[in-house]
Every structure is written in C-alpha cells, then in structure tokens.
C-alpha cells in the first residue's frame, strides 16, 4: 500500500505565515484588499523620491549654499543623490531584518520615516539639514525589497506576476505623481498669492507644502497598515518551507541553484550590470532635465518655473502610463525582452541629442517639441532587462541599483555645473556636453545588451 503523500496541512498555530497559507488555501481568488494596501503603501514610499526635482534648483538658490549660479547643479546633484546613498547603505540590512522579524514591521517603519523625515525636509532652512534629512529618509525607508516579497507571499503562485506588477506599477505611479506635487505646490506664496499670504508659514518654508501633502498621505496610509497581515513564517518547519519554496518557483527563478555562487552566475550578473547602467542613465536624466529647463537661457536652459517643469513631467508621466497600458505589452510580446530594450535604447539617443537645440525655439514650437520628446523618452525608458532574481539575488540587485542611483544624480549635478561654465567652448559647448555624455552612457548600456556580455537563457528572448 502506497504511503499517503504529505500535504501542507500541518500549519503551526500562531504563525502568521501559516495563517496566510490557510487563507490562500481557502480563498483561491485574487487578494484585492491586500493588493490595494500594497499599492497605496508603495506609492507613499515612492512619492518623496522625485517630488523635489521640479523645485530643487530654486531650493538650492534659497539656501544660499552655491557661490554662483553655475554651481547650483553641483549642490542639487548631491542633494538628489543623498536619498539613494542612504538607501544603498541600508537596503541589504532591511532585507535581512525583514526575513528575521517580518515584512509588516519594516513596511510600517518605512512609512513612519516618510511621515517624519519628509516633513523635516520641507522645513529645511540650511543645506546640511536638507541633505541630512534626505539621507536619513533613504536609509530608513527600507520598503522596496520587503514589499516585493510581501506582494508574492499574499498571492497564490498563479498570481505572483500580478503581485509584482502591482508593486512596479505603483512605484512608477509614485515617481510620476511626485514631480507634479513638487512643481505645483512648491513656493505657494509666489505661485498662488491670492491663496497663501506672504506672512504665512509657507512663505518662511516655501517647500513645506508639497512635502506636507505627501506626509499627510503617508500618515493616512500608515493607519491603513493596521489591516496588513503578516506573511513571514515564524517557525522552523523545514518541510513546509521547502515545499512552499518549490511551489513559488517560476521560469525566472529556476535557473538559480542554491549550491551555485550567485557572483559566478553570469546570466544573472550580466543582467544586473546592464540594468544598473540603464539605471545610471535614467537617474542622471531625471536630475538633469529639471535643472536644464529651469536654468537661465544665458546658460543654455529654458528659464522655466517649477510649475512649468511640473507640467512637462506630468504630461510625460501620463504618456508613460498610456504606453505601458496599451503599447508596451504588444511590442514586448513581438520583439521579446532583450530586443525591445535594445530598440528603446537606440531610439532614445537622437531624442536626447535634440534637447540642447530646443533653446532656439520659443512659444508653441518649444512646447510642442519639448512635450513630444519628453513623452517619447519617458516611454522608451521602460527598459526590461531580464533578471533571475530570488532571495539573495534580489538583495544584490537592489543594492547595486541603489549605488548607481546614488552616483547618477551626484554625477549629473557635477556635470551640469561644469558644463554651464563652458558655454563658449568649441567642442560641445555648454549643455550640449551634458546631453552628449548622457548619450555616451546610453550607448554603453546598449552595447551591454549584446552577446557575449549579456548571457541570458534563450527563453527570456523569444524572438
């Protein structure tokens, strides 16, 4: 007589992970409530990252830290990078802690850090305070890795892709909405003098309002975290852990073996390196575009206000959402993962090269050209370099990308300041040099998507 096959029926009493497994076993549907909570929590974590870009130039001016106008980019770049430096230093730590004490405590703590330190950033009257609060916010906001694990653990295996999609979409939405909040609400006494009096608190702290709005939203999300169930298994039932691990396998994780050193797994490492270079380019571009548009025309900029750059970023973000919803999936299905990435990278090069020549335009022609290029560039920035990520691999990838996101704004700010001091150079004068170097980085990233460097399994690039 055959032995009866063991099943995961021996749940451990009081274990939150087992309680979640029981819930998933009894309800085979999509956990809409949990995914909604994941979405708003992710948005609250993402909003502070890019909300400062539309007003960072004016903030550096008001803090009187730059000796001259051409140095503003340098200090703006360091301020933009401070968040990612903090995240780089602490991301692996928060991932390990989440595996020890649970996902929910890290998520709640991260939202609390947004409420406190994002508000303090808006109250900054000294440069050292602004850069310190951003650094601490990045270091204490350790949500990104745990929320990805959480989104998988609340779903059945057939819904894992949906869970990750909710996280990535919400994160992207936060990065799109953030600049709009920053641009429209910064310096309210100047932008909306009929509403905000010049003796109000917002006159003394002109960048508090956008930060405060984000912090209030984060505080509301913090209350909603009461309904977030924990998903970590708080016991040593090895059999259950092994079985659940095997159940959660998918095509993207089958190539990673526990007995193989991740650093010697070249398909994994080559994908991470290529994606990190794309990340470097995108964060540098995100830093440079607002600095360039708001800088004075005598330095090769467009002399935009924070509201005008917010409009550009908002329209570009809306174009990105439309692209992701209706265009990206058919293109990705037709070309495959790697080829769609190569195509987007190659098409981005002439678009970036067009930016410095827009200074010769004005009025309707400038608006049409700038909005068109910004929308198309935002859409083409949706790269999808394949990565086999699981466990420690996810930690390696998150840490590496945080490092490149840290050096991106800092390097872009230094480059921007240097370029503004060479407006009359013979070789790529002024901001032409900025966009030229951006294209050099883009070309390097494009080259890295070809063999023999990028070595991905064949099933990732079906075309």
Short mmCIF file of C-alpha atoms in Angstrom, two decimals, residues 117-406:
data_model
loop_
_atom_site.label_atom_id
_atom_site.label_comp_id
_atom_site.label_asym_id
_atom_site.label_seq_id
_atom_site.Cartn_x
_atom_site.Cartn_y
_atom_site.Cartn_z
CA UNK A 117 11.70 62.98 7.64
CA UNK A 118 9.89 64.10 4.50
CA UNK A 119 8.21 66.79 6.62
CA UNK A 120 11.55 67.78 8.14
CA UNK A 121 12.98 68.10 4.65
CA UNK A 122 10.27 70.63 3.82
CA UNK A 123 11.24 72.58 6.95
CA UNK A 124 14.93 72.74 5.98
CA UNK A 125 16.44 76.21 6.11
CA UNK A 126 20.05 75.05 5.84
CA UNK A 127 21.67 72.88 3.20
CA UNK A 128 23.09 70.48 5.77
CA UNK A 129 19.60 69.91 7.17
CA UNK A 130 18.14 69.22 3.72
CA UNK A 131 20.83 66.73 2.74
CA UNK A 132 20.77 65.04 6.19
CA UNK A 133 17.01 64.53 6.22
CA UNK A 134 17.09 63.11 2.68
CA UNK A 135 19.93 60.76 3.61
CA UNK A 136 18.12 59.52 6.73
CA UNK A 137 14.89 59.12 4.78
CA UNK A 138 16.67 56.93 2.24
CA UNK A 139 18.39 54.89 4.95
CA UNK A 140 15.22 54.31 6.99
CA UNK A 141 12.88 53.72 4.07
CA UNK A 142 13.68 50.05 3.56
CA UNK A 143 10.39 49.10 1.96
CA UNK A 144 11.30 48.26 -1.63
CA UNK A 145 12.72 44.75 -1.13
CA UNK A 146 10.24 43.62 1.59
CA UNK A 147 7.21 44.89 -0.33
CA UNK A 148 8.17 42.78 -3.33
CA UNK A 149 8.45 39.69 -1.16
CA UNK A 150 5.17 40.61 0.54
CA UNK A 151 3.32 41.03 -2.76
CA UNK A 152 4.29 37.46 -3.70
CA UNK A 153 3.53 35.93 -0.31
CA UNK A 154 -0.07 37.20 -0.22
CA UNK A 155 -0.82 35.64 -3.61
CA UNK A 156 -1.19 32.12 -4.90
CA UNK A 157 1.57 31.04 -7.33
CA UNK A 158 -0.59 31.79 -10.36
CA UNK A 159 -0.99 35.39 -9.16
CA UNK A 160 2.66 36.12 -8.32
CA UNK A 161 3.19 38.09 -11.53
CA UNK A 162 0.16 40.22 -10.71
CA UNK A 163 1.52 40.95 -7.24
CA UNK A 164 4.87 42.12 -8.60
CA UNK A 165 3.11 44.11 -11.29
CA UNK A 166 1.10 45.98 -8.64
CA UNK A 167 4.35 46.94 -6.87
CA UNK A 168 6.17 48.08 -10.02
CA UNK A 169 3.15 49.99 -11.37
CA UNK A 170 2.51 51.71 -8.03
CA UNK A 171 6.18 52.58 -7.66
CA UNK A 172 6.22 54.07 -11.15
CA UNK A 173 3.00 55.96 -10.47
CA UNK A 174 4.53 57.45 -7.32
CA UNK A 175 7.59 58.58 -9.27
CA UNK A 176 5.29 60.20 -11.86
CA UNK A 177 2.91 61.94 -9.44
CA UNK A 178 5.73 63.08 -7.13
CA UNK A 179 7.18 65.72 -9.51
CA UNK A 180 3.70 67.08 -10.18
CA UNK A 181 3.10 67.59 -6.46
CA UNK A 182 6.51 69.21 -6.05
CA UNK A 183 6.16 71.52 -9.02
CA UNK A 184 2.60 72.70 -8.47
CA UNK A 185 2.81 73.16 -4.69
CA UNK A 186 6.35 74.50 -4.17
CA UNK A 187 6.70 78.23 -3.40
CA UNK A 188 2.91 78.61 -2.98
CA UNK A 189 3.09 82.25 -1.90
CA UNK A 190 4.66 83.08 -5.27
CA UNK A 191 2.53 80.76 -7.39
CA UNK A 192 -0.78 81.37 -5.62
CA UNK A 193 -0.55 84.77 -3.86
CA UNK A 194 -4.35 85.02 -3.61
CA UNK A 195 -4.50 81.85 -1.51
CA UNK A 196 -1.27 81.89 0.50
CA UNK A 197 -0.34 85.07 2.34
CA UNK A 198 3.28 86.23 2.25
CA UNK A 199 3.35 86.15 6.06
CA UNK A 200 2.15 82.57 6.34
CA UNK A 201 4.31 79.61 7.34
CA UNK A 202 4.63 78.70 3.67
CA UNK A 203 6.43 81.98 3.00
CA UNK A 204 9.10 81.09 5.54
CA UNK A 205 9.22 77.46 4.36
CA UNK A 206 8.42 77.65 0.61
CA UNK A 207 8.94 73.92 0.05
CA UNK A 208 6.95 72.65 3.01
CA UNK A 209 3.56 72.39 1.29
CA UNK A 210 4.44 69.61 -1.22
CA UNK A 211 6.33 67.70 1.47
CA UNK A 212 3.46 68.13 3.92
CA UNK A 213 0.89 66.86 1.41
CA UNK A 214 2.97 63.74 0.81
CA UNK A 215 3.47 63.24 4.55
CA UNK A 216 -0.27 63.55 5.22
CA UNK A 217 -0.96 60.93 2.55
CA UNK A 218 1.70 58.71 4.13
CA UNK A 219 0.05 59.18 7.55
CA UNK A 220 -3.28 58.00 6.11
CA UNK A 221 -1.51 55.01 4.58
CA UNK A 222 0.11 54.33 7.95
CA UNK A 223 -3.33 53.93 9.51
CA UNK A 224 -4.33 51.53 6.72
CA UNK A 225 -1.33 49.36 7.58
CA UNK A 226 -3.40 48.07 10.52
CA UNK A 227 -5.13 45.79 8.03
CA UNK A 228 -1.89 44.48 6.52
CA UNK A 229 -1.49 40.81 7.54
CA UNK A 230 1.98 39.47 8.29
CA UNK A 231 3.23 36.77 5.90
CA UNK A 232 6.54 35.59 7.37
CA UNK A 233 6.70 32.07 8.81
CA UNK A 234 7.77 32.34 12.46
CA UNK A 235 8.88 28.72 12.92
CA UNK A 236 11.43 26.19 11.74
CA UNK A 237 9.20 23.76 9.88
CA UNK A 238 11.77 22.99 7.21
CA UNK A 239 9.49 20.71 5.23
CA UNK A 240 6.82 23.38 4.88
CA UNK A 241 9.40 25.99 3.96
CA UNK A 242 10.91 23.75 1.29
CA UNK A 243 7.52 22.87 -0.13
CA UNK A 244 6.34 26.45 -0.20
CA UNK A 245 9.62 27.45 -1.83
CA UNK A 246 9.17 24.87 -4.53
CA UNK A 247 5.58 25.98 -5.08
CA UNK A 248 6.72 29.54 -5.64
CA UNK A 249 9.13 28.67 -8.42
CA UNK A 250 8.59 30.31 -11.75
CA UNK A 251 10.54 30.42 -15.04
CA UNK A 252 12.55 33.38 -13.81
CA UNK A 253 13.85 31.56 -10.74
CA UNK A 254 14.50 28.07 -12.00
CA UNK A 255 17.97 28.92 -13.26
CA UNK A 256 19.28 29.90 -9.81
CA UNK A 257 20.51 26.96 -7.75
CA UNK A 258 21.23 27.25 -4.03
CA UNK A 259 24.54 25.45 -4.38
CA UNK A 260 25.84 27.83 -7.04
CA UNK A 261 27.63 31.06 -6.14
CA UNK A 262 25.50 33.95 -7.33
CA UNK A 263 28.55 36.01 -8.28
CA UNK A 264 29.61 33.24 -10.69
CA UNK A 265 26.16 33.11 -12.25
CA UNK A 266 27.00 35.19 -15.33
CA UNK A 267 23.46 35.33 -16.81
CA UNK A 268 22.33 36.87 -13.52
CA UNK A 269 25.30 39.19 -13.04
CA UNK A 270 25.38 40.39 -16.67
CA UNK A 271 21.69 41.27 -16.48
CA UNK A 272 22.19 43.17 -13.22
CA UNK A 273 25.20 45.09 -14.59
CA UNK A 274 23.38 46.05 -17.80
CA UNK A 275 20.32 47.16 -15.88
CA UNK A 276 22.47 49.17 -13.48
CA UNK A 277 23.95 51.15 -16.39
CA UNK A 278 20.44 51.87 -17.64
CA UNK A 279 19.56 52.94 -14.09
CA UNK A 280 22.56 55.27 -14.00
CA UNK A 281 21.42 56.88 -17.24
CA UNK A 282 17.79 57.26 -16.17
CA UNK A 283 18.55 58.79 -12.76
CA UNK A 284 21.06 61.19 -14.32
CA UNK A 285 18.49 62.15 -16.97
CA UNK A 286 15.81 62.67 -14.29
CA UNK A 287 18.17 65.01 -12.44
CA UNK A 288 19.41 66.92 -15.50
CA UNK A 289 16.08 67.56 -17.23
CA UNK A 290 14.60 69.77 -14.44
CA UNK A 291 17.94 71.53 -13.86
CA UNK A 292 18.28 72.29 -17.56
CA UNK A 293 14.71 73.52 -18.05
CA UNK A 294 14.74 75.89 -15.04
CA UNK A 295 18.26 77.29 -15.60
CA UNK A 296 18.61 80.67 -17.28
CA UNK A 297 18.69 80.87 -21.07
CA UNK A 298 22.08 82.59 -20.93
CA UNK A 299 23.43 79.28 -19.58
CA UNK A 300 21.68 77.20 -22.24
CA UNK A 301 18.49 76.48 -20.27
CA UNK A 302 14.83 77.35 -20.84
CA UNK A 303 14.14 79.63 -17.82
CA UNK A 304 11.11 77.56 -16.77
CA UNK A 305 9.30 77.89 -13.45
CA UNK A 306 8.76 74.93 -11.12
CA UNK A 307 5.12 74.77 -12.26
CA UNK A 308 6.14 74.62 -15.93
CA UNK A 309 8.60 71.79 -15.39
CA UNK A 310 5.94 70.01 -13.32
CA UNK A 311 3.62 70.23 -16.32
CA UNK A 312 6.27 68.72 -18.57
CA UNK A 313 6.95 65.87 -16.15
CA UNK A 314 3.23 65.27 -15.56
CA UNK A 315 2.48 65.05 -19.30
CA UNK A 316 5.49 62.76 -19.79
CA UNK A 317 4.25 60.58 -16.93
CA UNK A 318 0.76 60.40 -18.43
CA UNK A 319 2.30 59.37 -21.75
CA UNK A 320 4.26 56.66 -19.96
CA UNK A 321 1.09 55.27 -18.36
CA UNK A 322 -0.68 55.15 -21.74
CA UNK A 323 2.37 53.46 -23.26
CA UNK A 324 2.51 50.83 -20.52
CA UNK A 325 -1.21 50.10 -20.68
CA UNK A 326 -1.71 49.91 -24.44
CA UNK A 327 1.59 49.76 -26.33
CA UNK A 328 4.37 48.17 -24.27
CA UNK A 329 2.92 44.67 -23.93
CA UNK A 330 2.32 44.07 -27.68
CA UNK A 331 5.80 45.40 -28.50
CA UNK A 332 7.38 43.28 -25.77
CA UNK A 333 5.48 40.22 -27.00
CA UNK A 334 6.53 40.83 -30.61
CA UNK A 335 10.21 41.71 -30.07
CA UNK A 336 11.00 39.85 -26.88
CA UNK A 337 12.60 41.18 -23.72
CA UNK A 338 16.12 41.99 -24.87
CA UNK A 339 15.31 43.25 -28.37
CA UNK A 340 12.64 45.62 -27.08
CA UNK A 341 15.20 47.01 -24.65
CA UNK A 342 17.76 47.49 -27.44
CA UNK A 343 15.19 49.24 -29.65
CA UNK A 344 14.14 51.63 -26.88
CA UNK A 345 17.75 52.41 -26.04
CA UNK A 346 18.68 53.11 -29.68
CA UNK A 347 15.65 55.36 -30.26
CA UNK A 348 16.42 57.35 -27.10
CA UNK A 349 19.79 58.54 -28.43
CA UNK A 350 18.52 61.00 -31.09
CA UNK A 351 15.85 62.26 -28.70
CA UNK A 352 18.41 63.16 -26.03
CA UNK A 353 20.61 64.78 -28.67
CA UNK A 354 17.69 67.07 -29.64
CA UNK A 355 17.29 68.70 -26.20
CA UNK A 356 20.07 71.35 -26.34
CA UNK A 357 18.81 72.64 -29.69
CA UNK A 358 15.39 73.47 -28.20
CA UNK A 359 16.86 76.67 -26.77
CA UNK A 360 16.49 78.14 -30.27
CA UNK A 361 12.71 77.67 -30.06
CA UNK A 362 10.06 79.57 -28.15
CA UNK A 363 6.32 79.65 -27.62
CA UNK A 364 4.19 76.97 -29.24
CA UNK A 365 7.09 75.40 -31.16
CA UNK A 366 9.13 74.97 -27.96
CA UNK A 367 6.18 73.47 -26.10
CA UNK A 368 5.37 71.05 -28.91
CA UNK A 369 8.98 69.88 -29.28
CA UNK A 370 9.64 69.59 -25.54
CA UNK A 371 6.42 67.72 -24.71
CA UNK A 372 6.87 65.35 -27.65
CA UNK A 373 10.46 64.46 -26.79
CA UNK A 374 9.73 64.17 -23.05
CA UNK A 375 6.76 61.85 -23.63
CA UNK A 376 8.59 59.59 -26.07
CA UNK A 377 11.73 59.49 -23.91
CA UNK A 378 9.68 58.58 -20.81
CA UNK A 379 8.01 55.76 -22.71
CA UNK A 380 11.28 54.45 -24.13
CA UNK A 381 12.77 54.49 -20.63
CA UNK A 382 10.64 51.48 -19.73
CA UNK A 383 13.53 49.04 -20.06
CA UNK A 384 13.12 45.38 -19.24
CA UNK A 385 16.48 43.69 -19.00
CA UNK A 386 15.88 40.13 -17.88
CA UNK A 387 16.96 39.20 -14.38
CA UNK A 388 16.81 35.89 -12.50
CA UNK A 389 16.12 37.15 -9.02
CA UNK A 390 15.40 35.17 -5.95
CA UNK A 391 16.41 35.59 -2.33
CA UNK A 392 19.95 36.89 -2.10
CA UNK A 393 19.93 37.70 -5.82
CA UNK A 394 17.22 40.28 -5.18
CA UNK A 395 19.35 41.82 -2.45
CA UNK A 396 22.39 42.03 -4.70
CA UNK A 397 20.35 43.65 -7.46
CA UNK A 398 18.66 46.17 -5.14
CA UNK A 399 21.97 47.16 -3.57
CA UNK A 400 23.74 47.55 -6.92
CA UNK A 401 20.94 49.63 -8.42
CA UNK A 402 20.78 51.83 -5.33
CA UNK A 403 24.50 52.52 -5.75
CA UNK A 404 24.07 53.57 -9.38
CA UNK A 405 21.01 55.65 -8.48
CA UNK A 406 23.18 57.41 -5.91
#
